[in-house]
Short mmCIF file of C-alpha atoms in Angstrom, two decimals:
data_model
loop_
_atom_site.label_atom_id
_atom_site.label_comp_id
_atom_site.label_asym_id
_atom_site.label_seq_id
_atom_site.Cartn_x
_atom_site.Cartn_y
_atom_site.Cartn_z
CA MET O 8 19.91 -2.77 46.37
CA PHE O 9 16.18 -2.32 46.87
CA GLY O 10 15.18 -3.27 43.30
CA LYS O 11 14.06 -6.72 44.33
CA TRP O 12 11.50 -5.17 46.66
CA LYS O 13 9.78 -3.12 43.96
CA LYS O 14 6.19 -4.18 43.45
CA LYS O 15 5.32 -5.50 40.00
CA THR O 16 1.96 -4.54 38.54
CA SER O 17 -0.18 -7.24 36.98
CA LEU O 18 -2.61 -6.06 34.35
CA GLU O 19 -5.61 -8.08 33.15
CA ILE O 20 -6.70 -7.65 29.53
CA SER O 21 -10.07 -8.88 28.34
CA SER O 22 -11.71 -9.29 24.95
CA PRO O 23 -13.00 -5.93 23.71
CA VAL O 24 -15.71 -7.57 21.60
CA LYS O 25 -17.82 -10.71 21.28
CA GLY O 26 -16.39 -13.00 18.63
CA GLU O 27 -13.68 -15.53 17.84
CA VAL O 28 -10.20 -15.02 19.30
CA ILE O 29 -7.28 -15.80 17.01
CA GLU O 30 -3.50 -15.49 17.32
CA LEU O 31 -1.95 -12.37 15.76
CA SER O 32 -0.06 -14.64 13.36
CA GLN O 33 -3.43 -15.55 11.79
CA VAL O 34 -4.35 -11.93 10.96
CA ASN O 35 -4.56 -11.10 7.26
CA ASP O 36 -1.97 -8.32 7.44
CA PRO O 37 1.79 -8.95 7.43
CA VAL O 38 2.65 -6.07 9.79
CA PHE O 39 0.20 -7.11 12.51
CA ALA O 40 0.78 -10.84 11.95
CA SER O 41 4.55 -10.43 12.37
CA GLY O 42 4.17 -8.83 15.80
CA VAL O 43 5.97 -5.64 14.73
CA MET O 44 3.20 -3.60 16.36
CA GLY O 45 3.70 -5.48 19.61
CA PRO O 46 2.23 -8.59 21.20
CA GLY O 47 -1.49 -9.05 21.57
CA PHE O 48 -4.43 -10.88 20.05
CA ALA O 49 -7.18 -10.47 17.50
CA VAL O 50 -10.92 -11.08 17.60
CA ILE O 51 -13.13 -11.67 14.58
CA PRO O 52 -16.17 -9.70 15.78
CA GLU O 53 -19.75 -10.95 15.87
CA GLU O 54 -21.05 -7.55 16.96
CA GLY O 55 -19.99 -3.95 16.48
CA LYS O 56 -19.81 -2.92 20.14
CA ILE O 57 -16.23 -2.33 21.33
CA PHE O 58 -15.54 -2.34 25.08
CA ALA O 59 -12.48 -1.25 27.09
CA PRO O 60 -10.38 -4.38 27.62
CA LEU O 61 -8.81 -2.92 30.77
CA THR O 62 -9.26 -0.20 33.37
CA GLY O 63 -7.26 2.88 32.48
CA GLU O 64 -7.29 6.18 30.65
CA VAL O 65 -7.90 7.07 27.01
CA ALA O 66 -4.59 8.46 25.72
CA THR O 67 -5.41 8.95 22.03
CA VAL O 68 -8.33 8.62 19.66
CA PHE O 69 -7.06 8.50 16.10
CA PRO O 70 -8.69 11.18 13.86
CA THR O 71 -9.92 8.44 11.51
CA LYS O 72 -11.66 6.76 14.49
CA HIS O 73 -10.25 3.32 13.60
CA ALA O 74 -7.95 3.08 16.64
CA ILE O 75 -7.93 4.02 20.32
CA LEU O 76 -4.87 4.04 22.58
CA LEU O 77 -5.45 3.32 26.28
CA LYS O 78 -2.93 3.59 29.14
CA SER O 79 -2.94 1.65 32.38
CA SER O 80 -0.18 1.25 34.98
CA GLY O 81 2.41 2.52 32.50
CA VAL O 82 1.34 0.09 29.76
CA ASP O 83 0.02 1.27 26.39
CA LEU O 84 -2.76 -0.77 24.79
CA LEU O 85 -3.90 -0.13 21.23
CA ILE O 86 -7.31 -1.20 20.00
CA HIS O 87 -7.15 -1.23 16.21
CA MET O 88 -10.52 -1.76 14.55
CA GLY O 89 -10.19 -3.48 11.19
CA ILE O 90 -7.46 -3.87 8.59
CA ASP O 91 -6.74 -0.88 6.31
CA THR O 92 -9.72 0.93 7.85
CA VAL O 93 -7.71 4.16 8.13
CA GLU O 94 -8.68 4.56 4.45
CA LEU O 95 -12.34 4.94 5.44
CA ALA O 96 -11.61 8.27 7.20
CA GLY O 97 -14.03 7.51 10.04
CA LYS O 98 -16.89 6.08 7.96
CA GLY O 99 -18.55 3.25 9.87
CA PHE O 100 -17.01 4.18 13.25
CA GLU O 101 -18.43 5.99 16.27
CA VAL O 102 -16.02 6.64 19.12
CA LEU O 103 -17.71 7.22 22.48
CA VAL O 104 -14.67 8.33 24.52
CA GLU O 105 -12.14 11.14 24.36
CA PRO O 106 -8.51 11.61 25.40
CA GLY O 107 -8.08 12.00 29.16
CA GLN O 108 -11.26 10.09 29.95
CA LYS O 109 -11.00 7.33 32.57
CA VAL O 110 -12.57 4.00 31.60
CA GLN O 111 -13.33 0.81 33.47
CA MET O 112 -12.88 -2.62 31.94
CA GLY O 113 -16.14 -3.23 30.10
CA THR O 114 -16.94 0.43 29.32
CA LEU O 115 -18.46 0.78 25.83
CA ILE O 116 -15.83 2.88 24.00
CA ALA O 117 -16.83 2.61 20.32
CA THR O 118 -19.23 1.09 17.85
CA ILE O 119 -18.46 -0.04 14.34
CA ASP O 120 -20.79 -0.80 11.49
CA LEU O 121 -19.54 -4.25 10.48
CA GLY O 122 -21.71 -4.21 7.36
CA CYS O 123 -20.10 -0.95 6.24
CA LEU O 124 -16.59 -2.35 6.69
CA ILE O 125 -17.44 -5.51 4.78
CA GLN O 126 -19.18 -3.51 2.04
CA GLN O 127 -15.98 -1.44 1.71
CA ASP O 128 -14.01 -4.71 1.44
CA LYS O 129 -12.25 -4.19 4.80
CA ASP O 130 -11.44 -6.99 7.23
CA PRO O 131 -13.32 -6.10 10.46
CA VAL O 132 -10.92 -7.98 12.81
CA ILE O 133 -10.35 -6.19 16.13
CA LEU O 134 -6.70 -6.11 17.21
CA THR O 135 -5.67 -5.60 20.82
CA LEU O 136 -1.96 -4.75 20.91
CA LEU O 137 0.72 -3.78 23.43
CA PRO O 138 2.91 -1.60 21.17
CA GLU O 139 5.85 -1.00 23.50
CA TYR O 140 5.55 -4.01 25.79
CA THR O 141 8.59 -6.28 25.84
CA GLY O 142 7.59 -8.68 28.60
CA GLU O 143 6.07 -12.11 28.26
CA THR O 144 2.46 -12.49 27.21
CA VAL O 145 0.32 -15.61 27.10
CA LEU O 146 -2.98 -15.79 25.27
CA GLN O 147 -5.21 -17.68 27.71
CA GLN O 148 -7.97 -18.69 25.32
CA GLN O 149 -8.79 -18.96 21.63
CA GLY O 150 -12.09 -19.57 19.89
CA PRO O 151 -15.49 -18.07 20.73
CA VAL O 152 -15.62 -15.52 23.57
CA ALA O 153 -17.96 -12.92 25.00
CA GLU O 154 -16.75 -9.37 25.46
CA GLY O 155 -15.06 -9.04 28.83
CA THR O 156 -13.59 -12.56 28.82
CA LEU O 157 -10.12 -12.45 30.39
CA LEU O 158 -7.61 -13.27 27.64
CA MET O 159 -4.22 -12.02 28.78
CA ASN O 160 -2.34 -11.09 31.91
CA VAL O 161 0.78 -8.92 31.65
CA THR O 162 3.20 -7.86 34.34
CA ARG O 163 4.69 -4.40 34.45
CA PRO O 164 7.84 -4.06 36.63
#
């Protein structure tokens, strides 16, 4: 009866890195490109500084330092740094946050050594994914962006 009066939460998601935004379908990995890991976007990085794309809390830092899971308003957001970078076992990554830590959009959360990833023959693309999100998403911009550029708005019922 009162369901129609429930407030929906709108969540803004920005680019976590300076670079070139591309659709997930353009990523050089069939799992990510297919959307199996959830909707989102990818950025080919120009720099190795990774910033929080939303305001929320750090839920998980993967032991191999290649991925960070953030939570905000009941939405999970995964920042996956590079393709097949789990194989590097943390080499080339420095994570600056820990689980339970609150972050603001724009907080520096990690750095990656792009040269190290390229030297190890790893694609350094930065993926921003909503693993369990089933609502509609619209990528607002493609091409060159600065970190912090608003790229997606999602609504959480």
